[in-house]
Amino acid sequence: MNNLVVEFREVTRRFGNVKAVDRVDLEVQRGAFFSLLGPSGCGKTTTLRMIAGFDEPDSGCIRINGQDVTHLAPFQRRVNTVFQNYALFPHMDVFENVAFGLRRRRLNLREIRSKVEWILGLVRLDGMGRRRIQQLSGGQQQRVALARALVNEPEVLLLDEPLAALDQKLRRDMQFELKRLQKELGITFVLVTHDQEEALTMSDSVAVMNAGRVEQIGPPRDIYDHPATRFVADFIGIANFLPVKVRSVQNGRTTVVLSDREILVPSRKGVDAGAQAELSLRPERLRLTRAAETGNCLPGTVVDSVFMGACTRFSVRVSEDHVLLAEQQNQQHGACADFNPGEPVWVNWGPSSATLLPLMHSAR
Amino acid sequence: MSAATSAPGGPRRIASRWVGLLLVAPFLLYVLTFLVLPLASVVVLSTHQVNDQYHLEPAWTLDNYQRVLDPENLPILLRSARYAGLTSFFCLLAGYPLAWFIARHGGRHKALLLLLVMLPFWTSYLVRIFSWMTLLQTEGLLNGALLGLGLIREPLSLLNTPFSVVLGLTYGFLPFATLPLYVALERLDGTLLEAAADLGARPATTFWKVVFPLSLPGVVAGGLLTFVPAMGDFVTPEILGGVDTLMIGNLIQQQFLASYDWPFGSALSLVLMGLMLVSILAFLKLVGSAESLA
């Protein structure tokens, strides 16, 4: 229990008739890098704002460090936020911005000075204390915003799409920096992002949200390899979906029928024999061959190929309604990545490479 | 393109210069006739003096300016500054919450609420100030209500006091403070308030450390826009004030309409103008530094 920094119990927040956050349960472990991932309007920012105290749930309970904070004001919580637009105070210099939280805690000037200096060093802004905010670049402002929040050593640091305004290269650097800071300080980070790559590369744990609900929580690898719903499979990376009928379930393996062929996939709770279901296949897990092989395979015809540098992405028609994307590594000899449009091929994959999805989640 | 038309100083260029002059000519003429000439005549007039036959004669003297500082005149000038300062202060005090409410909580009704702030302008200022008379006089509504409630035994003498003059001025110029405050507060980024709360600031601290400093341009503008007209006003002290609440505007009016001492009136006007000019320059400097902060 003590290892949980943030807990949501059945938290709901309505705006008018819309449930922005709908009966959400969350647990964030101490010291974790936790991401809230989802498309815009999925409720991730509202969730973050409720941790900070800017928004109050209509029902449910929020605990920080075991203490019920559901109805506490932001200034009563030991939580700090890095805002999307940074929200730096334009009438103060870098030092005063960073010292703002420390001054509210009435530390003496010597302590304030040493703490500000320490944190500015940590975010690599040594000696910039007297700069005015308007003189700083976007990346530097970002670091001031980070320093201003981190200097208070919060229980949780909340980051609201902090990298969205930065260009590609700077964003990469800042991702690395954030990870480094989080490790060095051991502070729990909760990051809101719509960028799945950002969430996957940085987080220890990811909550994928959609329409106010948490669809899945887990380590990035689990979320990618074993998506819980069609939405998750579709939102994270690229997925091919194929409708199947379940024939039998045995020893953790399920046999499904796809275009009159029997296919072996990992079993899934709630998907029983006779049910209609869906198969999710990642393009990079599919292997194209000219000759049929044993195991899971489907015949098809190449309709298109796109050279992508490290790999080539083929579109393969496997039935009237379905075209699969398959990515093949480009090797020097080119043997396996050399198929021409119109050529008949076999699509192969291992028995654990597919994910079976119950059909009730495929409403979208 | 032919060389003749594109050469610098060619006929086309000269023609366009004449067109430009022709376009600004009406305005220049207007400014010359109604601003520069009258102002120059006031300056000249202020060096005249009144002779024994009550005629104006040129004297090329600065005596009239000297008289502004006389013991019977200087207190009036200082009183005007005091009343104008108080008016500014109370306008800002009342206008700030009003502007805050409209800017931050007005929602869809912002335009309507601003219109309501300016609604009094649709009625003559004179009428509105007279209505304050009926409110404040000894047998007026306010005294009537207070007597009726048993809060006072004798009617208060509210009219013809510094209180009634500053009240009237504050009432009259309140919109001039509200509008610039509204502009400053409207463009205040709301996430700054959240950031302050996030960093542990209670609402009062957030106000004094973040909101107020960032609204300073509006405060300074509102202060000036109320101070300047209040300083020169003569209608309000005329109607709501008494002998002890004369302001410089009344003094000027007297010189022109009652004692026919136009030279002294002109000198007073120019001193008033100079004071306004100084306060406007000070304002621009203040706004400059406030702006660079915001």
CSV table of C-alpha atoms in Angstrom, one decimal, chain B residues 5-195:
chain,number,residue,atom,x,y,z
B,5,THR,CA,8.5,57.4,-65.8
B,6,SER,CA,10.8,55.3,-63.5
B,7,ALA,CA,13.5,58.0,-62.9
B,8,PRO,CA,13.6,59.2,-59.3
B,9,GLY,CA,11.9,62.6,-59.1
B,10,GLY,CA,10.2,62.0,-62.4
B,11,PRO,CA,6.8,63.5,-63.1
B,12,ARG,CA,4.9,60.5,-61.7
B,13,ARG,CA,6.7,60.8,-58.4
B,14,ILE,CA,6.0,64.5,-58.1
B,15,ALA,CA,2.4,64.0,-58.9
B,16,SER,CA,2.0,61.4,-56.1
B,17,ARG,CA,3.6,63.7,-53.6
B,18,TRP,CA,0.9,66.4,-54.5
B,19,VAL,CA,-1.8,63.8,-54.1
B,20,GLY,CA,-0.5,62.9,-50.7
B,21,LEU,CA,-0.5,66.5,-49.6
B,22,LEU,CA,-3.9,67.0,-51.0
B,23,LEU,CA,-5.2,64.0,-49.0
B,24,VAL,CA,-3.8,65.2,-45.6
B,25,ALA,CA,-4.6,68.9,-46.3
B,26,PRO,CA,-8.2,68.9,-44.8
B,27,PHE,CA,-6.9,67.4,-41.6
B,28,LEU,CA,-3.9,69.7,-41.4
B,29,LEU,CA,-6.2,72.6,-41.9
B,30,TYR,CA,-8.5,71.4,-39.2
B,31,VAL,CA,-5.7,70.9,-36.7
B,32,LEU,CA,-4.2,74.3,-37.5
B,33,THR,CA,-7.5,76.1,-37.2
B,34,PHE,CA,-9.0,74.4,-34.2
B,35,LEU,CA,-5.9,73.3,-32.2
B,36,VAL,CA,-2.8,75.2,-33.0
B,37,LEU,CA,-4.2,78.6,-33.4
B,38,PRO,CA,-6.5,78.6,-30.3
B,39,LEU,CA,-3.6,77.2,-28.2
B,40,ALA,CA,-1.3,79.9,-29.5
B,41,SER,CA,-3.8,82.5,-28.7
B,42,VAL,CA,-4.2,81.1,-25.2
B,43,VAL,CA,-0.4,81.3,-24.7
B,44,VAL,CA,-0.4,84.9,-26.0
B,45,LEU,CA,-3.4,85.8,-23.9
B,46,SER,CA,-1.7,84.5,-20.7
B,47,THR,CA,0.9,87.2,-21.1
B,48,HIS,CA,-1.7,90.0,-21.3
B,49,GLN,CA,-3.2,91.9,-18.4
B,50,VAL,CA,-6.5,93.6,-17.6
B,51,ASN,CA,-6.4,97.4,-17.3
B,52,ASP,CA,-8.6,99.7,-15.2
B,53,GLN,CA,-11.3,99.9,-17.8
B,54,TYR,CA,-11.5,96.1,-17.8
B,55,HIS,CA,-9.9,95.9,-21.2
B,56,LEU,CA,-7.2,93.4,-22.2
B,57,GLU,CA,-3.9,94.9,-23.1
B,58,PRO,CA,-0.6,93.2,-24.1
B,59,ALA,CA,1.9,93.3,-21.3
B,60,TRP,CA,4.3,90.5,-22.1
B,61,THR,CA,4.4,89.6,-18.5
B,62,LEU,CA,4.6,86.3,-16.5
B,63,ASP,CA,2.7,87.8,-13.6
B,64,ASN,CA,-0.3,85.6,-14.3
B,65,TYR,CA,1.7,82.5,-13.8
B,66,GLN,CA,3.1,84.0,-10.5
B,67,ARG,CA,-0.6,84.4,-9.4
B,68,VAL,CA,-1.2,80.6,-9.7
B,69,LEU,CA,1.0,80.1,-6.7
B,70,ASP,CA,-0.8,82.8,-4.6
B,71,PRO,CA,-2.1,81.6,-1.2
B,72,GLU,CA,-5.7,81.9,-2.4
B,73,ASN,CA,-5.0,79.9,-5.6
B,74,LEU,CA,-2.4,77.3,-4.8
B,75,PRO,CA,-4.6,75.4,-2.3
B,76,ILE,CA,-7.2,75.0,-5.0
B,77,LEU,CA,-4.6,73.5,-7.3
B,78,LEU,CA,-3.4,71.1,-4.6
B,79,ARG,CA,-7.0,70.2,-3.7
B,80,SER,CA,-7.7,69.4,-7.3
B,81,ALA,CA,-4.7,67.0,-7.4
B,82,ARG,CA,-5.8,65.5,-4.1
B,83,TYR,CA,-9.4,64.9,-5.3
B,84,ALA,CA,-8.2,63.6,-8.7
B,85,GLY,CA,-5.8,61.2,-6.9
B,86,LEU,CA,-8.5,60.0,-4.6
B,87,THR,CA,-10.9,59.6,-7.6
B,88,SER,CA,-8.3,57.5,-9.4
B,89,PHE,CA,-7.7,55.4,-6.3
B,90,PHE,CA,-11.4,54.6,-5.7
B,91,CYS,CA,-12.0,54.0,-9.4
B,92,LEU,CA,-9.3,51.4,-9.5
B,93,LEU,CA,-10.5,49.9,-6.3
B,94,ALA,CA,-14.0,49.6,-7.6
B,95,GLY,CA,-13.1,48.9,-11.2
B,96,TYR,CA,-10.6,46.1,-10.4
B,97,PRO,CA,-13.1,43.5,-9.1
B,98,LEU,CA,-15.6,44.6,-11.8
B,99,ALA,CA,-13.1,44.1,-14.6
B,100,TRP,CA,-11.9,40.8,-13.0
B,101,PHE,CA,-15.4,39.5,-12.9
B,102,ILE,CA,-16.1,40.4,-16.5
B,103,ALA,CA,-12.8,39.2,-17.9
B,104,ARG,CA,-12.5,35.9,-16.0
B,105,HIS,CA,-16.1,34.9,-15.4
B,106,GLY,CA,-18.0,36.8,-18.1
B,107,GLY,CA,-18.0,33.8,-20.4
B,108,ARG,CA,-20.3,34.4,-23.4
B,109,HIS,CA,-21.7,37.6,-21.9
B,110,LYS,CA,-18.5,39.6,-21.9
B,111,ALA,CA,-19.6,42.0,-24.6
B,112,LEU,CA,-23.0,42.6,-23.0
B,113,LEU,CA,-21.4,43.2,-19.6
B,114,LEU,CA,-18.9,45.7,-21.1
B,115,LEU,CA,-21.9,47.5,-22.8
B,116,LEU,CA,-23.5,47.7,-19.4
B,117,VAL,CA,-20.4,49.3,-17.9
B,118,MET,CA,-20.6,52.0,-20.6
B,119,LEU,CA,-24.4,52.4,-20.5
B,120,PRO,CA,-24.3,55.5,-18.3
B,121,PHE,CA,-22.6,57.3,-21.1
B,122,TRP,CA,-25.8,57.2,-23.0
B,123,THR,CA,-27.3,59.7,-20.6
B,124,SER,CA,-26.0,63.2,-20.1
B,125,TYR,CA,-23.4,63.6,-17.4
B,126,LEU,CA,-25.3,66.6,-16.0
B,127,VAL,CA,-28.4,64.6,-15.5
B,128,ARG,CA,-26.6,61.8,-13.8
B,129,ILE,CA,-24.8,64.2,-11.4
B,130,PHE,CA,-28.0,66.0,-10.6
B,131,SER,CA,-29.5,62.7,-9.7
B,132,TRP,CA,-26.7,62.2,-7.1
B,133,MET,CA,-27.9,65.5,-5.6
B,134,THR,CA,-31.4,64.0,-5.0
B,135,LEU,CA,-29.7,61.0,-3.5
B,136,LEU,CA,-27.4,62.8,-1.2
B,137,GLN,CA,-29.3,66.0,-0.1
B,138,THR,CA,-30.5,66.4,3.5
B,139,GLU,CA,-34.0,65.3,2.6
B,140,GLY,CA,-32.7,62.9,0.0
B,141,LEU,CA,-33.2,59.2,-0.5
B,142,LEU,CA,-30.1,58.1,1.4
B,143,ASN,CA,-30.8,60.2,4.5
B,144,GLY,CA,-34.4,59.1,4.2
B,145,ALA,CA,-33.5,55.5,4.2
B,146,LEU,CA,-31.0,55.8,7.1
B,147,LEU,CA,-33.5,57.8,9.2
B,148,GLY,CA,-36.3,55.3,8.4
B,149,LEU,CA,-34.1,52.4,9.5
B,150,GLY,CA,-33.3,54.3,12.7
B,151,LEU,CA,-29.6,54.2,12.0
B,152,ILE,CA,-29.2,57.9,12.4
B,153,ARG,CA,-31.2,60.5,14.4
B,154,GLU,CA,-30.3,63.6,12.3
B,155,PRO,CA,-29.8,63.7,8.6
B,156,LEU,CA,-26.2,63.7,7.5
B,157,SER,CA,-24.9,66.6,5.5
B,158,LEU,CA,-23.4,64.7,2.6
B,159,LEU,CA,-23.8,67.2,-0.1
B,160,ASN,CA,-21.3,70.0,-0.7
B,161,THR,CA,-18.5,68.1,1.0
B,162,PRO,CA,-15.3,66.6,-0.3
B,163,PHE,CA,-17.1,63.3,0.1
B,164,SER,CA,-19.8,64.1,-2.3
B,165,VAL,CA,-17.4,65.6,-4.9
B,166,VAL,CA,-15.0,62.6,-4.8
B,167,LEU,CA,-18.0,60.3,-4.9
B,168,GLY,CA,-19.4,62.0,-7.9
B,169,LEU,CA,-16.1,62.0,-9.7
B,170,THR,CA,-15.5,58.3,-8.9
B,171,TYR,CA,-19.0,57.5,-10.2
B,172,GLY,CA,-18.5,59.5,-13.4
B,173,PHE,CA,-15.1,58.1,-14.3
B,174,LEU,CA,-15.4,54.5,-13.2
B,175,PRO,CA,-15.8,53.1,-16.7
B,176,PHE,CA,-12.5,54.8,-17.7
B,177,ALA,CA,-10.7,52.7,-15.1
B,178,THR,CA,-12.7,49.5,-15.7
B,179,LEU,CA,-12.0,49.2,-19.4
B,180,PRO,CA,-8.1,49.3,-19.4
B,181,LEU,CA,-8.2,46.9,-16.3
B,182,TYR,CA,-10.5,44.6,-18.3
B,183,VAL,CA,-8.1,44.6,-21.2
B,184,ALA,CA,-5.1,43.7,-18.9
B,185,LEU,CA,-6.9,41.0,-17.0
B,186,GLU,CA,-8.5,39.5,-20.1
B,187,ARG,CA,-5.2,38.8,-21.7
B,188,LEU,CA,-3.8,37.3,-18.4
B,189,ASP,CA,-2.9,33.7,-19.1
B,190,GLY,CA,-5.0,31.5,-16.8
B,191,THR,CA,-2.4,28.8,-16.5
B,192,LEU,CA,-0.2,31.3,-14.7
B,193,LEU,CA,-2.8,31.2,-11.9
B,194,GLU,CA,-2.8,27.5,-11.9
B,195,ALA,CA,1.0,27.4,-11.9
